[in-house]
GROMACS .gro file of C-alpha atoms in nm:
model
  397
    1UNK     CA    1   4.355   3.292  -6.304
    2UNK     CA    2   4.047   3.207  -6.518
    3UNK     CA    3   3.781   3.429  -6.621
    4UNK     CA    4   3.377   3.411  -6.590
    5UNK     CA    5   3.185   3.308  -6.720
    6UNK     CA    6   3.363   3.070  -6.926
    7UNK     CA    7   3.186   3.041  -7.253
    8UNK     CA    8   3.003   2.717  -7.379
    9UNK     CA    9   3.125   2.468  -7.682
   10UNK     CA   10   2.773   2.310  -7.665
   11UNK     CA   11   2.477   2.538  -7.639
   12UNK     CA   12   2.282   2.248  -7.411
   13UNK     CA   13   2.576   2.175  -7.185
   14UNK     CA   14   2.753   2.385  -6.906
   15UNK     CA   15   3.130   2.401  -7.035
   16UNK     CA   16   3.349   2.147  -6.959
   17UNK     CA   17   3.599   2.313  -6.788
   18UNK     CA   18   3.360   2.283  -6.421
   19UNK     CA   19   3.420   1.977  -6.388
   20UNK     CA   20   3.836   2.039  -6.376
   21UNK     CA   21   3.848   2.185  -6.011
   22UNK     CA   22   3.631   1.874  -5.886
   23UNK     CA   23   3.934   1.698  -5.897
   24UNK     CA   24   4.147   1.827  -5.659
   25UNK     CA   25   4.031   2.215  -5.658
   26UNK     CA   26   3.673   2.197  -5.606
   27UNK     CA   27   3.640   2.586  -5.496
   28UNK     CA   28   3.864   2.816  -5.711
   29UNK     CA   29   3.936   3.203  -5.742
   30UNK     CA   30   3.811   3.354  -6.105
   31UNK     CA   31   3.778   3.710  -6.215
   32UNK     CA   32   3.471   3.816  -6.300
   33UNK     CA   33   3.518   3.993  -6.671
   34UNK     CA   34   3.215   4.214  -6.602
   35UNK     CA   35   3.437   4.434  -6.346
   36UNK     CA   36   3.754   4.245  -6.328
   37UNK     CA   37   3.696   4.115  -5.921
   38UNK     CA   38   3.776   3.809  -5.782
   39UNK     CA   39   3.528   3.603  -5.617
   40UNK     CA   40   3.534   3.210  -5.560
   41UNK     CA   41   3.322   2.924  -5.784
   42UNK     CA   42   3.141   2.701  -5.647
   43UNK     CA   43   3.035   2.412  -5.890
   44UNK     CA   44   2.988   2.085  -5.693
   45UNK     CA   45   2.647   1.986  -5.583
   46UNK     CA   46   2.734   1.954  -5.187
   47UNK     CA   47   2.947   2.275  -5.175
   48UNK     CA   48   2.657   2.469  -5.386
   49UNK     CA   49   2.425   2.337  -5.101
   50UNK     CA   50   2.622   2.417  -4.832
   51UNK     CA   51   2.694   2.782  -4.928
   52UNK     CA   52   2.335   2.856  -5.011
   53UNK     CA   53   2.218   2.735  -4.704
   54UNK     CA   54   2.442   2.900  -4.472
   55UNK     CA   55   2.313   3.269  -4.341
   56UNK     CA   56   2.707   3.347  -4.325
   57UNK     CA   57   2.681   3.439  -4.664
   58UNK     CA   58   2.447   3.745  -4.758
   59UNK     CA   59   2.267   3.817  -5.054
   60UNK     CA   60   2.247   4.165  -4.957
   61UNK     CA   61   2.364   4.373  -5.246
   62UNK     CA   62   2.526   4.614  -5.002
   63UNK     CA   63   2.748   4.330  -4.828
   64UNK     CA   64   3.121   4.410  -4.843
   65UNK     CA   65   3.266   4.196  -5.156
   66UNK     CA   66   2.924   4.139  -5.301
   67UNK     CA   67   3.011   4.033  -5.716
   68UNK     CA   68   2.775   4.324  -5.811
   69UNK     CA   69   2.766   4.328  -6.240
   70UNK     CA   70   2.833   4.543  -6.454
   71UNK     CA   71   2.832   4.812  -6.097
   72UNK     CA   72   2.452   4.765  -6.113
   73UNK     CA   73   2.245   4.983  -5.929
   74UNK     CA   74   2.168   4.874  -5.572
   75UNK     CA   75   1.780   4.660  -5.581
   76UNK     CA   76   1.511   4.915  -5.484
   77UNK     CA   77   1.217   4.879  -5.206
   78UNK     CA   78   1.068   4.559  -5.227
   79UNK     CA   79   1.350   4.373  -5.450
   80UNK     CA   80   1.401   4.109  -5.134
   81UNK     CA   81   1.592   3.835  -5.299
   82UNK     CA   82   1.872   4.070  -5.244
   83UNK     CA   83   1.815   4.145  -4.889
   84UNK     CA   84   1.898   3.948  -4.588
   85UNK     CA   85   1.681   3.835  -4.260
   86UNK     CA   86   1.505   4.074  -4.127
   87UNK     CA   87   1.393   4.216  -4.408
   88UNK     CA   88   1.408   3.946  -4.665
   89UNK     CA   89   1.162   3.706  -4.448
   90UNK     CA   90   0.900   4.038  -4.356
   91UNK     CA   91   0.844   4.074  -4.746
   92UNK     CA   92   0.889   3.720  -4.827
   93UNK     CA   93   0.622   3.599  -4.547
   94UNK     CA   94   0.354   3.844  -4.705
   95UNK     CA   95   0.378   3.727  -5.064
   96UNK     CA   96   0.422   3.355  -4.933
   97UNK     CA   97   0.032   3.300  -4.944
   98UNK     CA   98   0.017   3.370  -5.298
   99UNK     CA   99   0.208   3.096  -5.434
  100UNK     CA  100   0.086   2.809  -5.233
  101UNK     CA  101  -0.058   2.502  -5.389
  102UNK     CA  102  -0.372   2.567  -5.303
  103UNK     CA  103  -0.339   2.918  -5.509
  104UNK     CA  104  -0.161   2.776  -5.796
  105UNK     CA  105  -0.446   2.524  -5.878
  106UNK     CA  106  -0.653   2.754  -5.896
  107UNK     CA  107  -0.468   2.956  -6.185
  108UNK     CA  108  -0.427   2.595  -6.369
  109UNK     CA  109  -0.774   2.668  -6.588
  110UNK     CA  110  -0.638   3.000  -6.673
  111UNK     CA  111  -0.283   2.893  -6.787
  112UNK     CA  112  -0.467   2.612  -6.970
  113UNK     CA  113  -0.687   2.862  -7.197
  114UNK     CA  114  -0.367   3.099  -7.207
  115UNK     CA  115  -0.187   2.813  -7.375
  116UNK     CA  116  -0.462   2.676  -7.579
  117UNK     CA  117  -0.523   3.023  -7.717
  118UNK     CA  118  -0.174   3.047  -7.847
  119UNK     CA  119  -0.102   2.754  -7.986
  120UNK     CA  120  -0.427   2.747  -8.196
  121UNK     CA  121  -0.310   3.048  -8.293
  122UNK     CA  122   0.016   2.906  -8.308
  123UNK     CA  123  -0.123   2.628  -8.573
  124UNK     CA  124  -0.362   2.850  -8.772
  125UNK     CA  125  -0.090   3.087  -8.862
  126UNK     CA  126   0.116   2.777  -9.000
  127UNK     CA  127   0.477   2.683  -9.010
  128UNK     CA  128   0.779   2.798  -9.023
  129UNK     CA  129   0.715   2.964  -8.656
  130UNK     CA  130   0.900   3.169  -8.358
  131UNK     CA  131   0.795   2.969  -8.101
  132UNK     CA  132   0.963   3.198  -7.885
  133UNK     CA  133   0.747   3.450  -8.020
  134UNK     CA  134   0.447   3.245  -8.029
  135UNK     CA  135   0.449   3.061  -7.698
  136UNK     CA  136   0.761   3.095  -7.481
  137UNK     CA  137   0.787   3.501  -7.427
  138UNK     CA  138   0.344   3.544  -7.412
  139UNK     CA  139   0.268   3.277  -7.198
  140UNK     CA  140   0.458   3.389  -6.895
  141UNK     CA  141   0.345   3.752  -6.983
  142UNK     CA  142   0.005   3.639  -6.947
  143UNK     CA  143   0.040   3.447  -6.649
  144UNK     CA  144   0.182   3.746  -6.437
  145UNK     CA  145  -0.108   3.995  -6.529
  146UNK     CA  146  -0.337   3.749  -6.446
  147UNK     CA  147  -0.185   3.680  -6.112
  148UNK     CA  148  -0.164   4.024  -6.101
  149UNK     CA  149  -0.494   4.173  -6.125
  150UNK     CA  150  -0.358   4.418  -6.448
  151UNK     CA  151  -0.690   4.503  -6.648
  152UNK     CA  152  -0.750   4.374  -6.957
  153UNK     CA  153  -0.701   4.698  -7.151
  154UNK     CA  154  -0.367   4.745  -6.967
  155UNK     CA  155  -0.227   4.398  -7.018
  156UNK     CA  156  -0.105   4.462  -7.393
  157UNK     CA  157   0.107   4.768  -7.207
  158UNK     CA  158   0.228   4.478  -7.004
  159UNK     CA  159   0.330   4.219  -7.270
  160UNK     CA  160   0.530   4.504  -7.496
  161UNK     CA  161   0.742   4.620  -7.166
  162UNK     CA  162   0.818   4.294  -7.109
  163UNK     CA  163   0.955   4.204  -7.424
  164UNK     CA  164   1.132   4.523  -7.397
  165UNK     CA  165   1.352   4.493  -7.072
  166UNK     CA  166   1.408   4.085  -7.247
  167UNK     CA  167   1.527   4.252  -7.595
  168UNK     CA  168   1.905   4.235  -7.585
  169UNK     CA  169   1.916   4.481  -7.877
  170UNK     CA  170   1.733   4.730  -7.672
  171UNK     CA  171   1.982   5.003  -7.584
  172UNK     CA  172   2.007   5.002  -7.178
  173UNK     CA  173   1.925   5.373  -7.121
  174UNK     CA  174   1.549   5.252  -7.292
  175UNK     CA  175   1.577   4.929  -7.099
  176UNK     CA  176   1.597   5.138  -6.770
  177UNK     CA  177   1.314   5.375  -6.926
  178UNK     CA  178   1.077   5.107  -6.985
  179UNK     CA  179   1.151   4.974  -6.628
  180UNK     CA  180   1.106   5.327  -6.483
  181UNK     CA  181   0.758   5.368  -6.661
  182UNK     CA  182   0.632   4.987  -6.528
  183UNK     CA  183   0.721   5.093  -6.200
  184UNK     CA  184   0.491   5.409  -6.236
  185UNK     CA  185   0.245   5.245  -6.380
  186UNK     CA  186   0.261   4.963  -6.111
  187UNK     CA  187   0.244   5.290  -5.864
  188UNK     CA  188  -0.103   5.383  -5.978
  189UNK     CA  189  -0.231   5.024  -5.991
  190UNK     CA  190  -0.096   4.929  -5.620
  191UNK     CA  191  -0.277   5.289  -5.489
  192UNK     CA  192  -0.596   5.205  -5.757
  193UNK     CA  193  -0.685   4.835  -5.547
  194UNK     CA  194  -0.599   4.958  -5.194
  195UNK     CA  195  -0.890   5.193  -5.267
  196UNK     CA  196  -1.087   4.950  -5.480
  197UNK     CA  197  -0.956   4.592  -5.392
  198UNK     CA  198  -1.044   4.278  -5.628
  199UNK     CA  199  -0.978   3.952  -5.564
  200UNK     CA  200  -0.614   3.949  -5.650
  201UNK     CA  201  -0.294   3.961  -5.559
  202UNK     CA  202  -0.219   4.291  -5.565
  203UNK     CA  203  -0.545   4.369  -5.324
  204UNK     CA  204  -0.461   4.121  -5.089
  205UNK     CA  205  -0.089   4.280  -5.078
  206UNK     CA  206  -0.231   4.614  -5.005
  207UNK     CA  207  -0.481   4.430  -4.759
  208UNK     CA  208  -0.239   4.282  -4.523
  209UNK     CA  209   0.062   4.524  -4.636
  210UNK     CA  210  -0.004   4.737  -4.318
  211UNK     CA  211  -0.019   4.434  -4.038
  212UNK     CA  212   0.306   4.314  -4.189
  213UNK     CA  213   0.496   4.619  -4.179
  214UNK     CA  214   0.522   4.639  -4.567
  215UNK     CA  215   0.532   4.978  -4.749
  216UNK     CA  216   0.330   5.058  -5.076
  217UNK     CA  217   0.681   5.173  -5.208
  218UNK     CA  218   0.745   4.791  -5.117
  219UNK     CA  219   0.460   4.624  -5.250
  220UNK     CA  220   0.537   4.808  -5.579
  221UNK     CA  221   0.888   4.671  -5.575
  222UNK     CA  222   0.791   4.325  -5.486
  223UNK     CA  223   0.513   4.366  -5.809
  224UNK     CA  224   0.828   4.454  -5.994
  225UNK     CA  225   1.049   4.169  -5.923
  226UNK     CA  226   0.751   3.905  -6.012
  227UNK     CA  227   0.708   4.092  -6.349
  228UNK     CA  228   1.090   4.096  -6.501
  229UNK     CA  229   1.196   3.763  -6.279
  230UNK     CA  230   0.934   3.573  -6.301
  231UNK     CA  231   0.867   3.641  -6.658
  232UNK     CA  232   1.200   3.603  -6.811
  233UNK     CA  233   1.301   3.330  -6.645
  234UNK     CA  234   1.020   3.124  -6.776
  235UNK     CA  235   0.979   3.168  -7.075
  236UNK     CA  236   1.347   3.108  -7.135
  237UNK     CA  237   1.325   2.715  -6.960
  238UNK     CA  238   1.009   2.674  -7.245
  239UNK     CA  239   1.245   2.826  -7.500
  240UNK     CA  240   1.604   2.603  -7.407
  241UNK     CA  241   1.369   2.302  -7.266
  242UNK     CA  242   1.193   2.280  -7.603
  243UNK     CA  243   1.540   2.280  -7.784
  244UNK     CA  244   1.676   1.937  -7.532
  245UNK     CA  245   1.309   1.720  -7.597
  246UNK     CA  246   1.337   1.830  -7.974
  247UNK     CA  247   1.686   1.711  -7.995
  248UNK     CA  248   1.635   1.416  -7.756
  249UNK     CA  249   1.354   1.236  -7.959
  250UNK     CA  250   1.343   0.933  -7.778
  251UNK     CA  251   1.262   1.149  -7.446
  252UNK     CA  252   0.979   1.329  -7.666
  253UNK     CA  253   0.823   1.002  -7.733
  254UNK     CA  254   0.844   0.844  -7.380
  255UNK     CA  255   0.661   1.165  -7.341
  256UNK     CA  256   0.413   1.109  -7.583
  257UNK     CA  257   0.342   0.756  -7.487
  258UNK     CA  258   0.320   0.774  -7.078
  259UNK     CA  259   0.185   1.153  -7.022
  260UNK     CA  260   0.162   1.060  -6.639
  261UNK     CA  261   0.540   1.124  -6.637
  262UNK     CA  262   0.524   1.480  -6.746
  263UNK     CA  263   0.565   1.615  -6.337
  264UNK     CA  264   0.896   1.413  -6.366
  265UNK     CA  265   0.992   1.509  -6.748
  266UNK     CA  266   0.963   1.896  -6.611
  267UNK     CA  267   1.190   1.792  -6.281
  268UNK     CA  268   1.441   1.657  -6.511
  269UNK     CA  269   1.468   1.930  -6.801
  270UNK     CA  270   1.511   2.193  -6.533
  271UNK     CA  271   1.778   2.022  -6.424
  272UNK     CA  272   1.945   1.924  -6.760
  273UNK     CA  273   1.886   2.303  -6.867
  274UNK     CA  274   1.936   2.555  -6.595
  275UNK     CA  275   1.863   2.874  -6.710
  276UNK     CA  276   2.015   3.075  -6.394
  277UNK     CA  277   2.329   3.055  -6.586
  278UNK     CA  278   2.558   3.328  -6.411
  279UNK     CA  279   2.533   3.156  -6.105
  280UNK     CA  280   2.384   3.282  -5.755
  281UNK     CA  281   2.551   3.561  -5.608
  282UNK     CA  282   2.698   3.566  -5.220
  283UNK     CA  283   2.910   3.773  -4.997
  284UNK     CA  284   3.078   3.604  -4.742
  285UNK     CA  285   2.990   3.778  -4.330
  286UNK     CA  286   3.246   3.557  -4.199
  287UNK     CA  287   3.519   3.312  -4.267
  288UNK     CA  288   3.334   3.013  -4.363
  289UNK     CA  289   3.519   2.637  -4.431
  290UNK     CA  290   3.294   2.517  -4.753
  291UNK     CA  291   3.483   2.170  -4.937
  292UNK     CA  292   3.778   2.207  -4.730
  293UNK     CA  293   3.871   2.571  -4.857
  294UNK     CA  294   3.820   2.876  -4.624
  295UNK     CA  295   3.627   3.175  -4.783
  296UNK     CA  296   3.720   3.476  -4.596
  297UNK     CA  297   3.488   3.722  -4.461
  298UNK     CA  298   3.406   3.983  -4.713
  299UNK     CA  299   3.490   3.738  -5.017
  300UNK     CA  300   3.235   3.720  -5.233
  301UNK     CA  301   3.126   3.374  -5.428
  302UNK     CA  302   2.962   3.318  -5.707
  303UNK     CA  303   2.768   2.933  -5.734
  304UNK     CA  304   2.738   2.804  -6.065
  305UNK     CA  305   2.409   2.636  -6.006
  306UNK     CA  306   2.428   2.480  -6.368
  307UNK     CA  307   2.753   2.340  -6.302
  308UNK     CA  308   2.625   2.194  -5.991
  309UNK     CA  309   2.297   2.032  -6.119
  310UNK     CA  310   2.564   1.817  -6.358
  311UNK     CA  311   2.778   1.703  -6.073
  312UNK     CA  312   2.859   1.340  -6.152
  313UNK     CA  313   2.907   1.282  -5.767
  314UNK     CA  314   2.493   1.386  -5.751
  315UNK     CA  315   2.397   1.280  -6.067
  316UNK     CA  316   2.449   0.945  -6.220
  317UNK     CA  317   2.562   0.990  -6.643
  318UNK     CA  318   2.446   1.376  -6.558
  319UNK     CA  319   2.486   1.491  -6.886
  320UNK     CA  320   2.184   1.237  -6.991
  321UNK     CA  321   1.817   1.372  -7.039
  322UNK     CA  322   1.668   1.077  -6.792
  323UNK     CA  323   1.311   1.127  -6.700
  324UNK     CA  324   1.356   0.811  -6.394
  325UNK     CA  325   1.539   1.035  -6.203
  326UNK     CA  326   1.273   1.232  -6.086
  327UNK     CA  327   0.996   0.892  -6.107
  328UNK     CA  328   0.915   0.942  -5.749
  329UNK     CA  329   0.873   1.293  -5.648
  330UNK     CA  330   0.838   1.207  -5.312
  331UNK     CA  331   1.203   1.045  -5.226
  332UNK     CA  332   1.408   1.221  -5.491
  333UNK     CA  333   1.783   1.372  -5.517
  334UNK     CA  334   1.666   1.759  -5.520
  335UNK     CA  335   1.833   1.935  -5.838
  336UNK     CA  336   1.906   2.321  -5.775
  337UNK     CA  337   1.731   2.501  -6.036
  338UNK     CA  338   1.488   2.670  -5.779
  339UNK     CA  339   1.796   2.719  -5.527
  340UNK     CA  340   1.854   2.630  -5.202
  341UNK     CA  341   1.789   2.770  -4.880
  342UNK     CA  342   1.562   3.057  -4.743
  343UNK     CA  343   1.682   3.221  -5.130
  344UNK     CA  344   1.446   2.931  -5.286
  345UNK     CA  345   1.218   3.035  -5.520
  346UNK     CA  346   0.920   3.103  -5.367
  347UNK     CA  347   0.697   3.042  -5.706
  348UNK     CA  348   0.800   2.706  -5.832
  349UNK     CA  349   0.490   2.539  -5.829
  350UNK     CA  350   0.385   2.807  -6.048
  351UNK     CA  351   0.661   2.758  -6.283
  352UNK     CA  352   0.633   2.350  -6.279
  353UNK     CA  353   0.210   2.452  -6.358
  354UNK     CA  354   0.316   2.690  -6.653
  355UNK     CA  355   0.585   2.419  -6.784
  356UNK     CA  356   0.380   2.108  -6.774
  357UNK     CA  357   0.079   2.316  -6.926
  358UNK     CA  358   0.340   2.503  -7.145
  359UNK     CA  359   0.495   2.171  -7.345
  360UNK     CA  360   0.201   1.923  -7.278
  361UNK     CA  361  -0.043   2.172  -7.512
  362UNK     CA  362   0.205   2.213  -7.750
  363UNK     CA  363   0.301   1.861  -7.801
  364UNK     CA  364  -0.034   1.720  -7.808
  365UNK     CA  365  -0.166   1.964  -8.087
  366UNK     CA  366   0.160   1.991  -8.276
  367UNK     CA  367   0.281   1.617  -8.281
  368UNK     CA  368   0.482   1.692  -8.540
  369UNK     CA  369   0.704   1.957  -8.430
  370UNK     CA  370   1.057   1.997  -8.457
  371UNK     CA  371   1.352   2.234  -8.553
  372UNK     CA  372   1.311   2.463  -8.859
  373UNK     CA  373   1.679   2.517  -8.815
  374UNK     CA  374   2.040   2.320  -8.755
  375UNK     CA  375   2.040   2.340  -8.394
  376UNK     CA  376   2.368   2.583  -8.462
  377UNK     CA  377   2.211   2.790  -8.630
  378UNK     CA  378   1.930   2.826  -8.303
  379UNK     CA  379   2.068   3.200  -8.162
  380UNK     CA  380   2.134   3.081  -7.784
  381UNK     CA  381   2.153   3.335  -7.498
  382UNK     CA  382   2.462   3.340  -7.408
  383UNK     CA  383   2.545   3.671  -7.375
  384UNK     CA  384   2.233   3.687  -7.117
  385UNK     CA  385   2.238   3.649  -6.727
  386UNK     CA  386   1.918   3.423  -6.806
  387UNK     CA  387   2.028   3.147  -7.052
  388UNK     CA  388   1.782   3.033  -7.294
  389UNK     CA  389   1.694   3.096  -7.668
  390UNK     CA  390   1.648   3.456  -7.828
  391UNK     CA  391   1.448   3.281  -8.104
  392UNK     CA  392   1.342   2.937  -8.208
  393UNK     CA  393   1.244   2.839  -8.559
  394UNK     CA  394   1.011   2.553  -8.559
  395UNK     CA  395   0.807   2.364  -8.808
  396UNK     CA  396   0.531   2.091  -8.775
  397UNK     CA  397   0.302   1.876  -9.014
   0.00000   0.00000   0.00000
């Protein structure tokens, strides 16, 4: 029986051995080297699909044969992409107004002058450059305490905790101290607008927290979970997706050349470089038939969604960078990088805002960037549950 994860031989490509069980084993049994359980992968396109849209399998932590890492502590208050119906859609439905289009068009002005701010800066300081550093980890940072409502004399408290709980050289006891003090601190802040609200999100949580049936204990959690998720997630897709244009030049400068295709550029190097790279977790409630195998009740799964957005039975050449697949955003094969399911990611279009923003500024006032570094010499995350970049050395001019 194999392990997982299984490691990579190419830093911008899922390992090869995924695609072995589509012929013939499509859904297999691994042991998870974290804890040493068994659980089944799921790494074809229609099987990811169909388990991540079924409600037979749970997301609940608590679920019997949940693949819990590392015998993490159970989500607190709030943390609802690991709860189930009810619960998952009464905290989900209140925070669902916040990321609507209307709401993320609005913030497009402010992610603008985030970027612009730190790419000047970016450029005055000079090359060589962390753009991870520079760009990737801040902007994100930024984002969130603007969505937030943090005040501007907290919001340098905000950007070092981040980078904190991100730091893999951090030693976990501090890592869970940090967390523990943002929580506090998020404690005060959540109390501070109920009593003084502003116009952001936070106030409008504790508005309508009541009618919904949310806690403040649960508005703090849900404040939480957009912080570290949100945060880390992003800035790692700037960090890899940087890497795939910078080594794909000919993508760069179709890029360059026809900026209208940017929306479908960011479609297709979310694709090409998923950074959910330990997979979405499931417990199975029942026994449940998924690509002819039966997964028993209280099995749990894990679904390589990287594996599955580079299915060639989805995806034409899938290993290709191909900005045509995603020309017409209307009628489109839908990749996975958001998920599936009620488990979607509920702030996409504010990732795809904070992307195009993210690589269109820095391309356009650095025209002549590229690696500082051989691209084995980049230090790739892949010791991370988020896959990305822990640093990337550029230069320009």
């Amino acid at each position: 029986m194999n392990s997982y994860p299984i490691p990579r031989t190419c830093p911008l490509d899922p390992p090869s051995e995924y695609r072995d069980p589509r012929s013939g084993r499509p859904i297999r049994r691994v042991r998870l080297d974290f804890d040493g359980s068994e659980v089944w992968l799921v790494t074809r396109y229609e099987d990811a699909r169909a388990v991540l849209g079924d409600a037979r399998f749970s997301s609940d932590f608590a679920t019997p044969g949940f693949p819990a890492r590392l015998t993490s502590q159970p989500p607190g208050p709030g943390t609802f992409i690991r709860m189930d119906p009810p619960d998952h859609s009464r905290l989900r439905r209140l925070l669902l107004p916040e990321f609507n289009r209307r709401r993320v068009e609005a913030l497009r002005p402010a992610i603008r002058r985030i970027a612009g701010a730190l790419v000047d800066e970016l450029a005055a300081q000079g090359p060589p450059a962390d753009l991870v550093e520079a760009l990737a980890l801040p902007l994100p940072s930024q984002v969130i305490t603007e969505l937030l409502g943090v005040p501007y004399e907290d919001r340098d408290y905000f950007h070092e905790t981040t980078k904190v709980i991100g730091d893999r050289n951090v030693e976990p006891e501090q890592r869970m101290k940090v967390r523990e003090d943002l929580r506090h601190y998020l404690e005060r802040l959540v109390a501070e607008r109920e009593q003084r609200p502003v116009d952001d999100l936070l106030s409008r949580l504790g508005a309508h927290r009541e009618a919904a049936r949310v806690s403040r204990e649960e508005v703090v959690g849900i404040a939480t979970l957009l912080m570290v998720a949100g945060y880390e997630t992003i800035a790692n897709q700037i960090g890899v997706g940087t890497v795939a244009l910078l080594e794909n030049p000919d993508r760069l400068t179709e890029l360059r050349e026809r900026p209208e295709a940017l929306p479908a550029a960011v479609e297709e190097i979310i694709r090409h470089q998923t950074v959910i790279d330990y997979g979405a977790r499931r417990a199975a409630t029942a026994d449940v038939e998924v690509g002819g195998q039966t997964i028993k009740q209280g099995e749990g799964v894990v679904v390589v969604l990287a594996a599955a957005n580079r299915d060639e039975e989805a995806w034409a050449e899938p290993d290709r960078l191909d900005f045509s697949r995603f020309g017409d955003l209307t009628d489109r094969q839908e990749h996975l990088s958001f998920g599936f399911g009620i488990h979607q990611c509920m702030g996409q279009l504010l990732a795809r805002a904070q992307l195009e923003i993210a690589w269109s500024t820095l391309f356009d006032r650095l025209p002549g960037l590229r690696l500082a570094v051989p691209l084995d010499e980049v230090p790739f995350r892949s010791d991370m549950f988020v896959y990305g970049v822990h640093a990337l050395p550029v230069t320009w001019g």
